[in-house]
PDB file of C-alpha atoms in Angstrom:
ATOM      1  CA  UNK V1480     -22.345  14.796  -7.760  1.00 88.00           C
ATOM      2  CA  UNK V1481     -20.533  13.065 -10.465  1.00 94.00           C
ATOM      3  CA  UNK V1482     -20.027   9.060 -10.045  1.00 97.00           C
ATOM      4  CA  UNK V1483     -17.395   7.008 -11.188  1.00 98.00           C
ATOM      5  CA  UNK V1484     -17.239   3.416 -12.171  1.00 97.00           C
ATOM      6  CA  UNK V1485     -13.766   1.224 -11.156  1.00 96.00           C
ATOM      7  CA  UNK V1486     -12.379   1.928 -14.850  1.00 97.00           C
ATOM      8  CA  UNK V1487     -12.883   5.567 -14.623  1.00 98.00           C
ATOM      9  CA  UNK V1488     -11.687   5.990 -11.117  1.00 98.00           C
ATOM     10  CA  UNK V1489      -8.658   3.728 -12.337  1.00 97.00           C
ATOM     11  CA  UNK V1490      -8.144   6.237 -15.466  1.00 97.00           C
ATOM     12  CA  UNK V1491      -8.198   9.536 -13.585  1.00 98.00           C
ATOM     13  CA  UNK V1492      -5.199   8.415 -11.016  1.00 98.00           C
ATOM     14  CA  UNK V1493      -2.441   8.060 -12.965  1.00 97.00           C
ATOM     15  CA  UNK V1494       0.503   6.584 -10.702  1.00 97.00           C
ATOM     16  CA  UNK V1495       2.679   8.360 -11.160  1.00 98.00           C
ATOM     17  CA  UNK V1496       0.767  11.499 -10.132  1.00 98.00           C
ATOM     18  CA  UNK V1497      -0.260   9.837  -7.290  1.00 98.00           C
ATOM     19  CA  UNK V1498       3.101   9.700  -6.013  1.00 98.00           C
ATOM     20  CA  UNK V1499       4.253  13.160  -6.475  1.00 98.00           C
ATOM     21  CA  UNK V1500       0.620  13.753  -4.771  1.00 98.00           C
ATOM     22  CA  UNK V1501       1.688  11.180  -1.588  1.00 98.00           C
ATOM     23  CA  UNK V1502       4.836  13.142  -1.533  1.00 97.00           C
ATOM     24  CA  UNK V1503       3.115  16.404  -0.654  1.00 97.00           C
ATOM     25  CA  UNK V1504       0.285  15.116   1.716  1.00 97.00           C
ATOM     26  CA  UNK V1505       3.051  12.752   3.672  1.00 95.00           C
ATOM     27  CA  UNK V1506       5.039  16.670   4.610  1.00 94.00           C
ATOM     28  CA  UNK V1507       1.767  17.900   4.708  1.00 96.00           C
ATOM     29  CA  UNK V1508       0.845  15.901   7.697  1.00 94.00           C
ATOM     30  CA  UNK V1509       3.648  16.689   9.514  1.00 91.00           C
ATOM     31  CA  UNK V1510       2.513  20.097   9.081  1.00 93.00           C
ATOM     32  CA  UNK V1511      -0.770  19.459  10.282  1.00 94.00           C
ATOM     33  CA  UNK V1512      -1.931  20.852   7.399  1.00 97.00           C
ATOM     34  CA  UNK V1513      -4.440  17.820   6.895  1.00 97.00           C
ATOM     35  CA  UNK V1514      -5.696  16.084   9.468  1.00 96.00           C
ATOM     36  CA  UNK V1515      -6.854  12.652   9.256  1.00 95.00           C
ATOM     37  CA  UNK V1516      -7.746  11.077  12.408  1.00 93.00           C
ATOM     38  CA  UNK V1517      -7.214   7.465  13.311  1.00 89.00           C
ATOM     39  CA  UNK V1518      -9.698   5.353  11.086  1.00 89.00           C
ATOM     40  CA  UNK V1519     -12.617   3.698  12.495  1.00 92.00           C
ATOM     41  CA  UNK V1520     -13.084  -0.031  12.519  1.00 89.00           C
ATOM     42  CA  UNK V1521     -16.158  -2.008  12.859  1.00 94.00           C
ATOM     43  CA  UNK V1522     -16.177  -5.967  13.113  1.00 92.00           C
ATOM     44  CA  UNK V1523     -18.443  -7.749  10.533  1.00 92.00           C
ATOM     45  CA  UNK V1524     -19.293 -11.499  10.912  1.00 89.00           C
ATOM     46  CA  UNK V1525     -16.392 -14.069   9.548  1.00 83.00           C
ATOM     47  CA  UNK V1526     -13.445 -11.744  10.226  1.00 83.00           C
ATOM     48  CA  UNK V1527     -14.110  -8.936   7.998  1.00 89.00           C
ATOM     49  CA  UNK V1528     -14.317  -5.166   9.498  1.00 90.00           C
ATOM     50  CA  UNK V1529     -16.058  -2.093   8.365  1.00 94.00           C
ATOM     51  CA  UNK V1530     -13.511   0.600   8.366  1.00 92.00           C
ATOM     52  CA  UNK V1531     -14.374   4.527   7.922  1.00 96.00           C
ATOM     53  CA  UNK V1532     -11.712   6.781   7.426  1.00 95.00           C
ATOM     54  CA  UNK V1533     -12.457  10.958   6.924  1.00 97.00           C
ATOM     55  CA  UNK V1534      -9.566  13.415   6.322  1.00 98.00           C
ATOM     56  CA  UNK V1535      -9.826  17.110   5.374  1.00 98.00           C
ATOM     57  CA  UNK V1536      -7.185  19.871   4.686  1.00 98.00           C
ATOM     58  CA  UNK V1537      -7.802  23.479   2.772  1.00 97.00           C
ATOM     59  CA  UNK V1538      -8.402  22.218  -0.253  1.00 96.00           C
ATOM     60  CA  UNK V1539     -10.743  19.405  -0.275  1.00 98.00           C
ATOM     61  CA  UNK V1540     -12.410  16.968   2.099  1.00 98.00           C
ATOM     62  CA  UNK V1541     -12.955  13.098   1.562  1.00 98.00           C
ATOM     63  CA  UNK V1542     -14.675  10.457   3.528  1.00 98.00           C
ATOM     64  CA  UNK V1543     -13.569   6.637   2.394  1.00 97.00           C
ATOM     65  CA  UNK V1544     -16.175   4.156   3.742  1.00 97.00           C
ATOM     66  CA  UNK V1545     -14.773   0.791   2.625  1.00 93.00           C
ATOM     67  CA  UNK V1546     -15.651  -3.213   4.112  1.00 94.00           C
ATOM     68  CA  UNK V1547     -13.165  -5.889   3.852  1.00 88.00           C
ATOM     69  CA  UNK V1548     -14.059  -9.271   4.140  1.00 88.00           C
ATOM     70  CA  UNK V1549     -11.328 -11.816   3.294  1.00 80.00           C
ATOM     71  CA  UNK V1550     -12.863 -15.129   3.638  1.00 84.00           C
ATOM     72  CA  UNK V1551     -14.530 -13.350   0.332  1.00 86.00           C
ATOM     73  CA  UNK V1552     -11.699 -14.629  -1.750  1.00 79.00           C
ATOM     74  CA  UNK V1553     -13.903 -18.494  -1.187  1.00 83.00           C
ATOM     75  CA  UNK V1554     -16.831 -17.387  -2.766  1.00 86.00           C
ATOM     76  CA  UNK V1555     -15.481 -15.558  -5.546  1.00 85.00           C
ATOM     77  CA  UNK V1556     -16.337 -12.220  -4.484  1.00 88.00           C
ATOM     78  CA  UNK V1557     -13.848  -9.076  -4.181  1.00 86.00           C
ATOM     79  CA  UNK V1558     -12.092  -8.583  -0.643  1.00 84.00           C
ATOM     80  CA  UNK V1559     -12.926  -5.026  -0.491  1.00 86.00           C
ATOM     81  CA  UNK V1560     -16.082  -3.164  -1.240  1.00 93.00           C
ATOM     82  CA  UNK V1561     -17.122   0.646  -0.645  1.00 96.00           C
ATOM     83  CA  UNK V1562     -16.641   4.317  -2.103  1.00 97.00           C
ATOM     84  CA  UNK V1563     -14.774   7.282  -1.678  1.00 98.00           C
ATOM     85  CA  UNK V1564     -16.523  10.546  -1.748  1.00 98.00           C
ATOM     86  CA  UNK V1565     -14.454  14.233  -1.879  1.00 98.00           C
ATOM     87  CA  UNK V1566     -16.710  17.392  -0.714  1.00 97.00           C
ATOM     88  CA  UNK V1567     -15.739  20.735  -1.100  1.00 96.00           C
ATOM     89  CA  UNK V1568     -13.555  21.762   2.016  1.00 96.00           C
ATOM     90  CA  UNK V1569     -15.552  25.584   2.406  1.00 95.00           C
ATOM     91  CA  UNK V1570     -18.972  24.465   2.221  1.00 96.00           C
ATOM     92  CA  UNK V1571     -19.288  20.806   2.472  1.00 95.00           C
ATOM     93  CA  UNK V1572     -20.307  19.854  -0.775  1.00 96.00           C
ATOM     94  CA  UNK V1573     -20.438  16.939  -2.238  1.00 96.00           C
ATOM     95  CA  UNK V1574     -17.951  16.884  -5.857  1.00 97.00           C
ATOM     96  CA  UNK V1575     -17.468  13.141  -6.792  1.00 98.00           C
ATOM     97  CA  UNK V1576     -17.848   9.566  -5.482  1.00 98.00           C
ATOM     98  CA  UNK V1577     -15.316   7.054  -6.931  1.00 98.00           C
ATOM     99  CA  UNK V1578     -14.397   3.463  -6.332  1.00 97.00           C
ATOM    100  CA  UNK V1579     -13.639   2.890  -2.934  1.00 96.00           C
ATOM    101  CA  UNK V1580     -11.147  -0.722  -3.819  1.00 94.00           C
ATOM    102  CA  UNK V1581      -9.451   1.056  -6.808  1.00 96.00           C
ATOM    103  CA  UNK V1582      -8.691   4.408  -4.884  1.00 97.00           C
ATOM    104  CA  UNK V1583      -7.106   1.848  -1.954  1.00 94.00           C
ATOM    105  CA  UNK V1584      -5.210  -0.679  -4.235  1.00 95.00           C
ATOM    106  CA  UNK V1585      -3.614   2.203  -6.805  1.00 97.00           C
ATOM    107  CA  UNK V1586      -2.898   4.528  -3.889  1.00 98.00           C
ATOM    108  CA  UNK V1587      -1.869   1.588  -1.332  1.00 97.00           C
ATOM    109  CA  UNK V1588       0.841   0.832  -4.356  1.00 98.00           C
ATOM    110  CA  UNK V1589       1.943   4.216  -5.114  1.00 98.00           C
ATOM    111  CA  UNK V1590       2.838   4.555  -0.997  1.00 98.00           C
ATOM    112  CA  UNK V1591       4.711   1.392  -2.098  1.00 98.00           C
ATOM    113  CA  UNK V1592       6.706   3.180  -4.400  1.00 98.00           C
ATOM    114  CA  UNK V1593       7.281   6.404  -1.870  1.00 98.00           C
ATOM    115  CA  UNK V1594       8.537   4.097  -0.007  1.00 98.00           C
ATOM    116  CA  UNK V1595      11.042   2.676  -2.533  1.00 98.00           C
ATOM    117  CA  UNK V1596      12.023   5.675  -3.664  1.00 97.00           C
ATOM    118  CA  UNK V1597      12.797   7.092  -0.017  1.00 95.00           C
ATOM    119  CA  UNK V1598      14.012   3.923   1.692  1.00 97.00           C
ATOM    120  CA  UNK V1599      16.409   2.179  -1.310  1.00 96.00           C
ATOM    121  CA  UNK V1600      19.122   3.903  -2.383  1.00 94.00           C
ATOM    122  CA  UNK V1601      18.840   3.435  -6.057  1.00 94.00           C
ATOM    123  CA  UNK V1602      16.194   2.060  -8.659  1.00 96.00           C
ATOM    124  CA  UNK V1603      15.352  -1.684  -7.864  1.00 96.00           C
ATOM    125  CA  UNK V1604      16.749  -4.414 -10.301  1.00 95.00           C
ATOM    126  CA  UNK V1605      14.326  -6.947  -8.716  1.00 94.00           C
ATOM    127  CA  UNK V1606      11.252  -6.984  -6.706  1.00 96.00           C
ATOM    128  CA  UNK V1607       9.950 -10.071  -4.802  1.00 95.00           C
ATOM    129  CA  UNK V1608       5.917 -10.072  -4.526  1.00 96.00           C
ATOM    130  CA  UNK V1609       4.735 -12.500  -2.159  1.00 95.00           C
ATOM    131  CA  UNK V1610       1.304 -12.924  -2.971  1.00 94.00           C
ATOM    132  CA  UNK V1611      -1.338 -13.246  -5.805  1.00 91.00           C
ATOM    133  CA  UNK V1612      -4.712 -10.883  -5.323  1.00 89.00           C
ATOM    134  CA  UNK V1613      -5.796  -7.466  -5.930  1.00 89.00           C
ATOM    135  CA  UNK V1614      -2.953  -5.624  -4.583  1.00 93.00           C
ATOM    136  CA  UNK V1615      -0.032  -8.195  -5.575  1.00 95.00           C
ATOM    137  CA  UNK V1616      -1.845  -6.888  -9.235  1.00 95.00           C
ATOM    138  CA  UNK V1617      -1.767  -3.024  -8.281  1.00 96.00           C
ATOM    139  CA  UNK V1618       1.738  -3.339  -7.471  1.00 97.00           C
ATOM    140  CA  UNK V1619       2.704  -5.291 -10.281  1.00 97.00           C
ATOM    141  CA  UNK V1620       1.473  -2.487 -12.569  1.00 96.00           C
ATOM    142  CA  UNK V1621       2.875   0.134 -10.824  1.00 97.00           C
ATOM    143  CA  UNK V1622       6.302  -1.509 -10.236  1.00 97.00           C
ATOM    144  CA  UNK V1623       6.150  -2.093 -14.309  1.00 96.00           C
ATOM    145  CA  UNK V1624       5.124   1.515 -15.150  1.00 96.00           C
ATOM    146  CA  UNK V1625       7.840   3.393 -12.621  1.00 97.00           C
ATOM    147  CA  UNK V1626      10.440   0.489 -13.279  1.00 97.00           C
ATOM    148  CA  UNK V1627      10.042  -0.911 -16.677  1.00 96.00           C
ATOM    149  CA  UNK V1628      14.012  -2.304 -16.493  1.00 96.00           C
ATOM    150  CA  UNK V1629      13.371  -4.568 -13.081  1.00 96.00           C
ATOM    151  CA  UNK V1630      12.690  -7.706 -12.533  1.00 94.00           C
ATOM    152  CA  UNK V1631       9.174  -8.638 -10.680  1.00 95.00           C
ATOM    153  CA  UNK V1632       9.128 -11.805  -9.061  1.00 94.00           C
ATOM    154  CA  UNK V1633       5.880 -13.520  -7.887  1.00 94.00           C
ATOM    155  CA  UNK V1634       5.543 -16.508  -4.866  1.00 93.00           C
ATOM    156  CA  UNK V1635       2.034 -17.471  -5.041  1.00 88.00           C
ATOM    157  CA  UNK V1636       0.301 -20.006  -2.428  1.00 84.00           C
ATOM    158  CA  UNK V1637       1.372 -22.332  -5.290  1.00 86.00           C
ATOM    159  CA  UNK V1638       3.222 -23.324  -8.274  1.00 87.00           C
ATOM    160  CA  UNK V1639      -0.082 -23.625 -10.524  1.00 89.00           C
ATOM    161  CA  UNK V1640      -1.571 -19.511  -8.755  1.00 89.00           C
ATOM    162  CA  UNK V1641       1.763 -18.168  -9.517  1.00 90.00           C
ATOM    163  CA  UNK V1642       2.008 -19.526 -13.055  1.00 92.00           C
ATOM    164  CA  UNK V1643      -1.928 -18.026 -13.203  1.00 92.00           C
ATOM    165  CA  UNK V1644      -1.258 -14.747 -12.110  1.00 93.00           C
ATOM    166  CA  UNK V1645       2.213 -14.602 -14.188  1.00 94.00           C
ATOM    167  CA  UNK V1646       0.022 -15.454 -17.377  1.00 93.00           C
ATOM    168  CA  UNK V1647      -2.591 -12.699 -16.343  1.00 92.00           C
ATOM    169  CA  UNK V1648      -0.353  -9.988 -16.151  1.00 92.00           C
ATOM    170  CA  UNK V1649       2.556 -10.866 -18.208  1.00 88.00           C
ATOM    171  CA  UNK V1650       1.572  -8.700 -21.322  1.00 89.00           C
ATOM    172  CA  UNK V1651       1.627  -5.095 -18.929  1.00 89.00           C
ATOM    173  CA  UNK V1652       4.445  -6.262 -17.185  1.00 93.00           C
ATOM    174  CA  UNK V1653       6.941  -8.239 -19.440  1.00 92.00           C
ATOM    175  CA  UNK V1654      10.024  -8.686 -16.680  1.00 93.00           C
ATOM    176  CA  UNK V1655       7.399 -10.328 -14.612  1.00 94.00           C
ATOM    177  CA  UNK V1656       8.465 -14.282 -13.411  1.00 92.00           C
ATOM    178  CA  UNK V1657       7.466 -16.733 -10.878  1.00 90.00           C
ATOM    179  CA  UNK V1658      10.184 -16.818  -7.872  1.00 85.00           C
ATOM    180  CA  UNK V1659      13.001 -19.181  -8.167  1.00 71.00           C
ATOM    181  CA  UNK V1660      12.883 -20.375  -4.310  1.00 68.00           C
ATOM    182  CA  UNK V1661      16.728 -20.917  -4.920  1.00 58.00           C
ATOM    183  CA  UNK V1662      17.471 -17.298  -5.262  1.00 58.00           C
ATOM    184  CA  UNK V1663      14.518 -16.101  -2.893  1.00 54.00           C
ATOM    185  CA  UNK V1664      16.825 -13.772  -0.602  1.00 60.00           C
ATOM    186  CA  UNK V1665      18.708 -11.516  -3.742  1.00 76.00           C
ATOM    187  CA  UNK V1666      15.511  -9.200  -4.075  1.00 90.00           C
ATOM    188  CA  UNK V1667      16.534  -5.873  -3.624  1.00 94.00           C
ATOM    189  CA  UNK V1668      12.681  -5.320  -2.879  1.00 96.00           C
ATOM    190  CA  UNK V1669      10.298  -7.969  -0.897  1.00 96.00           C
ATOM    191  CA  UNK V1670       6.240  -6.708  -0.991  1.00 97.00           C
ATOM    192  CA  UNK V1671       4.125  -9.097   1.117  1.00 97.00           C
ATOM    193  CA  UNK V1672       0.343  -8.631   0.060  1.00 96.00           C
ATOM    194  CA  UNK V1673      -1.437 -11.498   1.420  1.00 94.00           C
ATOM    195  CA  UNK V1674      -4.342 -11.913   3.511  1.00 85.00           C
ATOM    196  CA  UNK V1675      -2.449 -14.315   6.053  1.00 91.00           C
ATOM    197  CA  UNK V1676      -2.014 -14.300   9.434  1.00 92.00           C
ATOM    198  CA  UNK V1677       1.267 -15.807   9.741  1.00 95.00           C
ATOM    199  CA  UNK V1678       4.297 -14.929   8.386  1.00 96.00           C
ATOM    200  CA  UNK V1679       4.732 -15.329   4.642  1.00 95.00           C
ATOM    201  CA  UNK V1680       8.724 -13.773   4.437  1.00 94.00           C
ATOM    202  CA  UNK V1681      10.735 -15.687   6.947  1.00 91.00           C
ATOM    203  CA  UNK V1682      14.061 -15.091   5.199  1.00 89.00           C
ATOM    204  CA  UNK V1683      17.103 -13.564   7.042  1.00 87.00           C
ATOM    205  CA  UNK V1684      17.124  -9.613   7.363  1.00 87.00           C
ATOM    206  CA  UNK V1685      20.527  -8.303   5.501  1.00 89.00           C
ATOM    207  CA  UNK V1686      21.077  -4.457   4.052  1.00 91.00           C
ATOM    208  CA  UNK V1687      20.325  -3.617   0.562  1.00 87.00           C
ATOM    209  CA  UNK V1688      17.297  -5.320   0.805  1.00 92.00           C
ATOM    210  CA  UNK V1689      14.188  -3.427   1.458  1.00 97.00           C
ATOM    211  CA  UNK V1690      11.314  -5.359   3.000  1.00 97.00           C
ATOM    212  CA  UNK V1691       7.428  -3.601   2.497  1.00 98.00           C
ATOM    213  CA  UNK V1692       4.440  -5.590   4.096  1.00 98.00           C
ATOM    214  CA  UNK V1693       1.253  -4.345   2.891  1.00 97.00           C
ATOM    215  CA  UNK V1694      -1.563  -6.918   3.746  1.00 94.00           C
ATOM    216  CA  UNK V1695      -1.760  -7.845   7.053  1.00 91.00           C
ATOM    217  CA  UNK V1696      -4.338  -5.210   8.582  1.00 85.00           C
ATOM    218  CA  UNK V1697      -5.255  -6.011  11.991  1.00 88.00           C
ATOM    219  CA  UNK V1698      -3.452  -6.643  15.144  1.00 93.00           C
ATOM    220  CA  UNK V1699      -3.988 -10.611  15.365  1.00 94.00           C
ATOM    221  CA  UNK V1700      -1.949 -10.614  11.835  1.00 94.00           C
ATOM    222  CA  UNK V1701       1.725 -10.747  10.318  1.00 97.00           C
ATOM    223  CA  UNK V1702       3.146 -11.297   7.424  1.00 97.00           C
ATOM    224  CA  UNK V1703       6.752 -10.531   8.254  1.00 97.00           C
ATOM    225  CA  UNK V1704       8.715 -12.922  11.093  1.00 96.00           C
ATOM    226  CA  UNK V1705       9.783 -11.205  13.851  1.00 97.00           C
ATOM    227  CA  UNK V1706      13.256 -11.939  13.736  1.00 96.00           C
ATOM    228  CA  UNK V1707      13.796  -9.798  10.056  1.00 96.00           C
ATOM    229  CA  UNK V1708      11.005  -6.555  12.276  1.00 97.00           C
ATOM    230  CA  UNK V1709      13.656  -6.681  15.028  1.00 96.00           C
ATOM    231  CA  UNK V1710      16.927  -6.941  13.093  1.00 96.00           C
ATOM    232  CA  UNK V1711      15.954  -3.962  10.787  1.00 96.00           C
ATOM    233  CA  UNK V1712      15.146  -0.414  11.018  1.00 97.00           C
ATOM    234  CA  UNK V1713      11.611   0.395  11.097  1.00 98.00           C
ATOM    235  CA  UNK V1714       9.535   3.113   9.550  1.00 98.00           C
ATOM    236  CA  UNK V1715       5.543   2.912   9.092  1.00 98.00           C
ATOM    237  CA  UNK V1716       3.522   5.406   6.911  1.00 97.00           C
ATOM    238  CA  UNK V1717       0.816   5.976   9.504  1.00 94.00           C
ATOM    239  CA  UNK V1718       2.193   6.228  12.750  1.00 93.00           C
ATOM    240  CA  UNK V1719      -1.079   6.690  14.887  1.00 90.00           C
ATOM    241  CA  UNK V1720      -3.182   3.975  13.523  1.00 91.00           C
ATOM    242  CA  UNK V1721       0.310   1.403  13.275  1.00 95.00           C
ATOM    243  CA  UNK V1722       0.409   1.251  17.000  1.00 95.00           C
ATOM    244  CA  UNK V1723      -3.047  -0.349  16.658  1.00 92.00           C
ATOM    245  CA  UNK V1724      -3.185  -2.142  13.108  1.00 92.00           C
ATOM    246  CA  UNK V1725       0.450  -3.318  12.225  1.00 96.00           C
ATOM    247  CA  UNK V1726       0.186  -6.651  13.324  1.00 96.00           C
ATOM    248  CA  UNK V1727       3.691  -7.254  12.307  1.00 97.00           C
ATOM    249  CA  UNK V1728       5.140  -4.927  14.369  1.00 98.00           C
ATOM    250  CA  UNK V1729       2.936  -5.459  17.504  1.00 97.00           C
ATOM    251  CA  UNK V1730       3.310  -9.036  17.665  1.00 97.00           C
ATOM    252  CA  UNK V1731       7.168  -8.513  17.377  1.00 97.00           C
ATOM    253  CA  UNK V1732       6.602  -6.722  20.636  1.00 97.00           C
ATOM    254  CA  UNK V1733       8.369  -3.786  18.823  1.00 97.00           C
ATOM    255  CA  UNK V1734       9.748  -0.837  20.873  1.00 96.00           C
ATOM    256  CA  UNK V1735       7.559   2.109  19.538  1.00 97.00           C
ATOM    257  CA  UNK V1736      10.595   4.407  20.239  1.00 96.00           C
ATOM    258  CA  UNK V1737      12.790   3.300  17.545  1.00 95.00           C
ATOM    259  CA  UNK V1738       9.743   3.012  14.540  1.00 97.00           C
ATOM    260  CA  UNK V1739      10.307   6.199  12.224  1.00 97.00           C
ATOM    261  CA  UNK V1740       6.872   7.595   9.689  1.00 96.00           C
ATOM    262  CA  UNK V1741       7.789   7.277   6.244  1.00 96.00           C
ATOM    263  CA  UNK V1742       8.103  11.011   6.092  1.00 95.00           C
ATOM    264  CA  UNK V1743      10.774  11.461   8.195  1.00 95.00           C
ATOM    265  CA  UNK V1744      12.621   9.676   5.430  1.00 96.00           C
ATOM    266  CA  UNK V1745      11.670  12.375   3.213  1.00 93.00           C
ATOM    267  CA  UNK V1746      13.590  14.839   4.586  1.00 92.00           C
ATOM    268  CA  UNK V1747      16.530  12.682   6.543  1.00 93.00           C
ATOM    269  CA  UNK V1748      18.499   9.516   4.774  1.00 92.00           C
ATOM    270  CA  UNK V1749      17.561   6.334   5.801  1.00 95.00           C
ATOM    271  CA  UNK V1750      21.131   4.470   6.923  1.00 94.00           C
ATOM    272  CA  UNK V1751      21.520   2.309   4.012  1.00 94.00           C
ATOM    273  CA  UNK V1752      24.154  -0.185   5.807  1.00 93.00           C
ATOM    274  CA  UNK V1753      21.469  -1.631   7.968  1.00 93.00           C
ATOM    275  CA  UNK V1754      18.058  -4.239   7.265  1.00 95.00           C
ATOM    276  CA  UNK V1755      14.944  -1.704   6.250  1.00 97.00           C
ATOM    277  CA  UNK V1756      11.293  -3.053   6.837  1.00 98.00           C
ATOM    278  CA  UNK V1757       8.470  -0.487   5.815  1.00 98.00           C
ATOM    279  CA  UNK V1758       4.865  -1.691   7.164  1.00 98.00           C
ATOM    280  CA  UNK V1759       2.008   0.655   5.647  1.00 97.00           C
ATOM    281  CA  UNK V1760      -1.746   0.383   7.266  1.00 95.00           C
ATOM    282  CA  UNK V1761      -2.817   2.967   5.298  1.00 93.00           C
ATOM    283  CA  UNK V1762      -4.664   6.209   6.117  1.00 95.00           C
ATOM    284  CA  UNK V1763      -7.533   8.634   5.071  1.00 96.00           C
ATOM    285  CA  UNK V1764      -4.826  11.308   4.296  1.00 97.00           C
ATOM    286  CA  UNK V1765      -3.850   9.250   1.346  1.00 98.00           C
ATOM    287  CA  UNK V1766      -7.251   8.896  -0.094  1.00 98.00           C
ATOM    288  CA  UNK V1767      -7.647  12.712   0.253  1.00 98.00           C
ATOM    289  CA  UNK V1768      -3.924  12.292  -1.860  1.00 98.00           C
ATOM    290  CA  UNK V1769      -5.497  10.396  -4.151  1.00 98.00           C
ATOM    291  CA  UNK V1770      -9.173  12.888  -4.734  1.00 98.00           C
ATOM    292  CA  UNK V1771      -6.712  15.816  -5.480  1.00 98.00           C
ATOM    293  CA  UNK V1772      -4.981  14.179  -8.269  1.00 98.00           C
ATOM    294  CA  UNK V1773      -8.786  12.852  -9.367  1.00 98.00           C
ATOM    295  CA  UNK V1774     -10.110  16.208  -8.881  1.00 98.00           C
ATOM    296  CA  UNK V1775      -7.484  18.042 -10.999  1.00 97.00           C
ATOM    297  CA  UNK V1776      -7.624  15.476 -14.081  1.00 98.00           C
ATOM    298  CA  UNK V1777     -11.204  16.190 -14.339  1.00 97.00           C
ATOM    299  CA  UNK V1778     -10.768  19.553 -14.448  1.00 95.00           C
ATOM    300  CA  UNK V1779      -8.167  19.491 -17.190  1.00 93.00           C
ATOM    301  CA  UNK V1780     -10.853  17.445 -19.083  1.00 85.00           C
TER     302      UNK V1780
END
């Protein structure tokens, strides 16, 4: 079985393959042509969780085994640690193991930018990060990459992060700024990717403005105020595991009925005229996703 480091896994996802790639596993779900069962969560001590998330469809199998911790971010360690391994789906064996935080923050992103490209009705000018870790960087790369001509903008915990992360990333992503908090509410985009528990986007809900919250993972958590959940439409990538996980939706006390999977807006329009929040908690169905498009760039090498 062939290993791969966090560069290599990095190198043989390319985003923009990954999309194309979340595109078909998101109808292929629907389908029920892969089936990826509602991950597994273990508590760890301090707050983090052990999470283990299988999915399998004709093609390949993949088991992502992956525990976050983020009181981590104190001791200078990563948030997330564990690996991703994809097994033949005939006889069970095992092909590759790869990065377990790279496959989540590069795929986590490109579902991001399925999301954009389903839920906004034309190419962002600007997109408003709230947020300055791991994934704030994943998206910042990917946003640059798919949407070289818009403006990112970051809001860190503070001035002096901000400026940090804008310096750190600034060469990959030249439209990248920190957020001028007088012009906070003309994003066309707003990506929350924080670790808090309370809400970091508090601004009024209002259409043309598409709101994605990525971080918060766990029931007890949100990063988008209630007020903007309820005053927009609602659509989730996983619908089985949001229910439990999307912490931004559940302590809106949101009415299930009305939430809509990100693939639904692959085949049917959102309504443009109205507030759009997209909350993604991830599933094992993208990780498979993600092996296929590893799988076939090492077999073109």
């Amino acid at each position: 079985m062939k290993v791969f480091n966090e560069i290599e896994t990095a190198r043989l996802m390319p985003i923009r393959e990954l999309i194309d790639a979340l595109r078909i596993a998101a109808q292929q779900v629907i389908d029920g042509d892969i089936v990826s069962p509602e991950r597994l969560v273990v508590a760890l001590k301090e707050g983090g969780v052990m999470l283990s998330m299988p999915a399998t469809a004709d093609d390949i199998a993949i088991h992502k085994l992956v525990n976050v911790n983020p009181r981590n971010r104190h001791h200078g360690l990563p948030t997330i640690h564990g690996q991703v391994v994809a097994c033949d789906a005939l006889s069970g064996v095992m092909l590759f193991q790869v990065d377990g935080p790279t496959v989540t923050g590069r795929r986590t992103a490109a579902v991001t930018l399925l999301g954009i490209s389903c839920l906004l009705p034309q190419a962002p000018r600007s997109v408003l990060i709230i947020g300055g870790g791991k994934q704030a960087a994943n998206h910042v790369e990917a946003i640059a990459e798919v949407y070289p001509e818009a403006t990112i903008r970051v809001r860190g915990s503070s001035l002096q992060s901000a400026q940090a992360f804008v310096d750190r990333f600034k060469a990959s992503a030249p439209n990248l700024v920190i957020e001028d908090l007088s012009n906070q509410s003309t994003a066309d985009v707003v990506i929350t990717v924080t670790t808090s528990k309370t809400p970091v986007y508090l601004e009024p809900a209002h259409p043309g403005c598409l709101v994605i919250g990525v971080g918060a993972f766990t029931p007890d958590a949100a990063e988008i105020s209630a007020k903007v959940i309820n005053a927009s439409t609602v659509y989730v990538d996983d619908p089985l595991g949001a229910t439990h996980e999307a912490g931004d939706l559940i302590l809106a006390n949101i009415d299930w009925t009305r939430v809509k999977s990100l693939a639904s807006a692959l085949i049917d329009k959102p309504d443009f005229s109205k507030p759009i929040v997209l909350k993604t908690v991830g599933t094992g169905a993208w990780d498979l996703a993600a092996c296929r498009v590893i799988r076939a760039n090492l077999e073109r090498s």
